[in-house]
Short mmCIF file of C-alpha atoms in Angstrom, two decimals:
data_model
loop_
_atom_site.label_atom_id
_atom_site.label_comp_id
_atom_site.label_asym_id
_atom_site.label_seq_id
_atom_site.Cartn_x
_atom_site.Cartn_y
_atom_site.Cartn_z
CA UNK A 221 34.78 31.50 -12.14
CA UNK A 222 32.92 30.63 -8.84
CA UNK A 223 29.47 32.39 -8.15
CA UNK A 224 29.66 35.32 -5.89
CA UNK A 225 26.15 35.19 -4.93
CA UNK A 226 23.07 32.78 -5.21
CA UNK A 227 20.52 31.27 -3.46
CA UNK A 228 21.46 27.95 -1.86
CA UNK A 229 19.01 25.14 -0.16
CA UNK A 230 20.41 23.74 3.04
CA UNK A 231 19.04 20.52 4.35
CA UNK A 232 18.08 19.44 7.77
CA UNK A 233 17.45 15.68 8.58
CA UNK A 234 14.71 15.04 10.83
CA UNK A 235 13.97 11.84 10.64
CA UNK A 236 14.81 8.25 9.12
CA UNK A 237 13.30 4.83 8.27
CA UNK A 238 12.81 2.19 5.57
CA UNK A 239 10.66 2.70 2.70
CA UNK A 240 10.38 1.11 -0.80
CA UNK A 241 12.38 3.31 -3.66
CA UNK A 242 10.83 3.89 -6.65
CA UNK A 243 14.20 4.85 -8.31
CA UNK A 244 16.10 1.44 -6.65
CA UNK A 245 13.14 -0.73 -6.88
CA UNK A 246 13.48 -2.22 -3.45
CA UNK A 247 13.37 -1.79 0.09
CA UNK A 248 15.79 0.93 1.14
CA UNK A 249 16.70 3.20 4.18
CA UNK A 250 15.49 6.80 3.91
CA UNK A 251 16.18 10.42 5.41
CA UNK A 252 13.09 12.60 5.76
CA UNK A 253 14.84 16.31 5.15
CA UNK A 254 13.47 19.62 5.66
CA UNK A 255 15.06 22.56 3.42
CA UNK A 256 15.38 26.07 3.51
CA UNK A 257 16.32 28.37 0.58
CA UNK A 258 18.79 30.99 1.88
CA UNK A 259 20.57 34.07 0.13
CA UNK A 260 24.50 33.09 -0.05
CA UNK A 261 27.48 35.31 -0.53
CA UNK A 262 30.52 33.65 -1.42
CA UNK A 263 29.19 30.22 -0.65
CA UNK A 264 28.06 30.81 2.66
CA UNK A 265 24.43 31.08 3.36
CA UNK A 266 23.14 34.11 5.15
CA UNK A 267 19.89 35.25 4.87
CA UNK A 268 16.41 33.25 4.65
CA UNK A 269 14.76 33.17 1.22
CA UNK A 270 11.77 30.74 2.46
CA UNK A 271 11.17 27.14 2.57
CA UNK A 272 11.82 23.89 0.29
CA UNK A 273 9.31 21.18 0.62
CA UNK A 274 10.14 18.20 2.67
CA UNK A 275 11.58 15.50 0.76
CA UNK A 276 12.64 11.75 1.28
CA UNK A 277 15.89 10.87 0.50
CA UNK A 278 17.04 7.67 -0.27
CA UNK A 279 20.42 6.33 1.37
CA UNK A 280 21.11 4.28 -1.69
CA UNK A 281 20.53 5.86 -4.68
CA UNK A 282 20.45 9.31 -3.17
CA UNK A 283 17.02 10.30 -5.17
CA UNK A 284 14.49 12.52 -3.66
CA UNK A 285 10.94 11.85 -3.74
CA UNK A 286 7.99 13.67 -2.03
CA UNK A 287 7.13 12.41 1.26
CA UNK A 288 3.89 10.64 -0.33
CA UNK A 289 5.96 7.97 -1.42
CA UNK A 290 5.96 6.77 2.31
CA UNK A 291 2.27 5.40 1.81
CA UNK A 292 3.84 2.69 -0.21
CA UNK A 293 4.48 -0.47 1.83
CA UNK A 294 7.79 -1.92 1.78
CA UNK A 295 7.88 -5.33 0.03
CA UNK A 296 8.56 -6.83 3.31
CA UNK A 297 5.38 -5.08 4.53
CA UNK A 298 3.28 -6.24 1.18
CA UNK A 299 4.37 -9.69 1.75
CA UNK A 300 3.08 -9.83 4.90
CA UNK A 301 0.05 -7.77 4.45
CA UNK A 302 -0.49 -10.62 1.52
CA UNK A 303 -0.17 -13.62 3.73
CA UNK A 304 -2.41 -12.00 6.23
CA UNK A 305 -5.02 -11.41 3.46
CA UNK A 306 -4.85 -14.60 1.77
CA UNK A 307 -5.30 -16.65 5.26
CA UNK A 308 -7.85 -14.38 6.37
CA UNK A 309 -10.07 -14.76 3.38
CA UNK A 310 -9.65 -18.65 3.70
CA UNK A 311 -10.63 -18.77 7.35
CA UNK A 312 -13.78 -16.55 6.53
CA UNK A 313 -14.58 -18.60 3.55
CA UNK A 314 -14.30 -21.59 5.93
CA UNK A 315 -16.01 -20.57 8.53
CA UNK A 316 -18.78 -19.01 6.51
CA UNK A 317 -19.36 -22.38 5.26
CA UNK A 318 -20.43 -24.05 8.51
CA UNK A 319 -24.13 -23.27 8.93
CA UNK A 320 -25.30 -21.75 12.31
CA UNK A 321 -22.67 -19.41 13.33
CA UNK A 322 -24.34 -17.15 15.07
CA UNK A 323 -23.48 -13.72 15.15
CA UNK A 324 -20.05 -14.53 13.03
CA UNK A 325 -21.28 -12.68 9.96
CA UNK A 326 -20.56 -9.22 11.50
CA UNK A 327 -17.44 -10.36 12.87
CA UNK A 328 -15.55 -11.80 9.62
CA UNK A 329 -16.83 -8.63 7.67
CA UNK A 330 -15.11 -6.25 10.20
CA UNK A 331 -12.06 -9.03 10.32
CA UNK A 332 -11.96 -8.93 6.46
CA UNK A 333 -11.80 -5.28 5.96
CA UNK A 334 -9.21 -4.89 8.81
CA UNK A 335 -6.95 -6.64 6.71
CA UNK A 336 -8.04 -6.21 3.25
CA UNK A 337 -8.45 -2.31 3.35
CA UNK A 338 -4.86 -1.17 3.85
CA UNK A 339 -3.98 -4.08 1.27
CA UNK A 340 -6.44 -3.33 -1.78
CA UNK A 341 -5.20 -0.03 -2.81
CA UNK A 342 -1.85 -1.15 -3.50
CA UNK A 343 -2.51 -4.25 -5.92
CA UNK A 344 -3.32 -4.65 -9.35
CA UNK A 345 -6.65 -5.88 -10.39
CA UNK A 346 -5.47 -9.10 -11.24
CA UNK A 347 -4.29 -9.75 -7.58
CA UNK A 348 -7.59 -8.60 -6.21
CA UNK A 349 -9.08 -10.99 -8.30
CA UNK A 350 -6.80 -13.85 -7.64
CA UNK A 351 -7.35 -13.27 -3.55
CA UNK A 352 -11.30 -13.45 -4.76
CA UNK A 353 -10.82 -16.78 -6.80
CA UNK A 354 -8.97 -18.20 -3.97
CA UNK A 355 -11.32 -17.79 -1.72
CA UNK A 356 -14.01 -18.96 -4.39
CA UNK A 357 -12.27 -22.04 -4.58
CA UNK A 358 -12.34 -23.04 -0.81
CA UNK A 359 -15.79 -22.26 -0.70
CA UNK A 360 -16.22 -24.85 -3.83
CA UNK A 361 -14.27 -27.52 -2.40
CA UNK A 362 -17.72 -29.19 -0.73
CA UNK A 363 -19.99 -28.32 -3.12
CA UNK A 364 -21.94 -25.20 -4.50
CA UNK A 365 -21.94 -21.67 -2.90
CA UNK A 366 -23.88 -21.54 0.46
CA UNK A 367 -25.56 -18.37 0.99
CA UNK A 368 -23.27 -17.25 3.76
CA UNK A 369 -20.11 -18.38 1.62
CA UNK A 370 -21.65 -16.18 -1.06
CA UNK A 371 -21.93 -13.02 1.02
CA UNK A 372 -18.50 -13.57 2.53
CA UNK A 373 -17.12 -13.62 -0.71
CA UNK A 374 -18.94 -10.66 -1.62
CA UNK A 375 -17.73 -9.13 1.14
CA UNK A 376 -14.06 -9.92 0.08
CA UNK A 377 -14.72 -8.28 -3.28
CA UNK A 378 -15.87 -5.11 -1.88
CA UNK A 379 -12.49 -5.12 0.03
CA UNK A 380 -10.53 -5.45 -2.51
CA UNK A 381 -12.28 -2.62 -4.42
CA UNK A 382 -13.96 -5.31 -6.70
CA UNK A 383 -16.97 -3.78 -8.55
CA UNK A 384 -20.43 -5.91 -7.55
CA UNK A 385 -20.54 -7.04 -11.37
CA UNK A 386 -16.85 -8.00 -11.19
CA UNK A 387 -17.24 -10.06 -8.04
CA UNK A 388 -20.32 -12.04 -9.63
CA UNK A 389 -18.56 -12.57 -12.71
CA UNK A 390 -15.54 -14.29 -11.08
CA UNK A 391 -17.66 -16.40 -8.59
CA UNK A 392 -19.46 -17.71 -11.33
CA UNK A 393 -16.22 -18.16 -13.59
CA UNK A 394 -14.73 -20.22 -10.29
CA UNK A 395 -18.05 -22.25 -10.22
CA UNK A 396 -17.62 -23.30 -13.86
CA UNK A 397 -14.33 -24.04 -13.69
CA UNK A 398 -13.44 -27.94 -12.66
CA UNK A 399 -11.31 -28.75 -9.84
#
């Protein structure tokens, strides 16, 4: 027997885009939807009864998520962020290896933070450590760390949200590991 009365939620789409769907495990299209609860009589929504939270609905699996899911990068964006991070760390370490570069330290640190800050919260600890170790191997290619290389690598560690102790431990491990 159908319900004669009840509360029904009506949804209105207010936006769309692409996101990483935790349900599907990949980049998918989404609809951003706002809901309103309404008293319904014979299945017809009549009187407003309040609002439902805004949701993000995956176009593929139809699962609804909180809007904070949009803060996670898509796999395509994450790959680009990772590539830019490795590239920037390599350039920063190479530039730091050249003695006598005037004023480059501040510019390098700023650029490192611009590239690494958006990426760092999405990396697993092993990923952050790997980026730092790649930079350390580049710095060690021509001998022991110079003071500016060490400062640059310390800035990389901070930008990747690694503790000072972890950064120093990783730099020591890299220095002891044969190339």
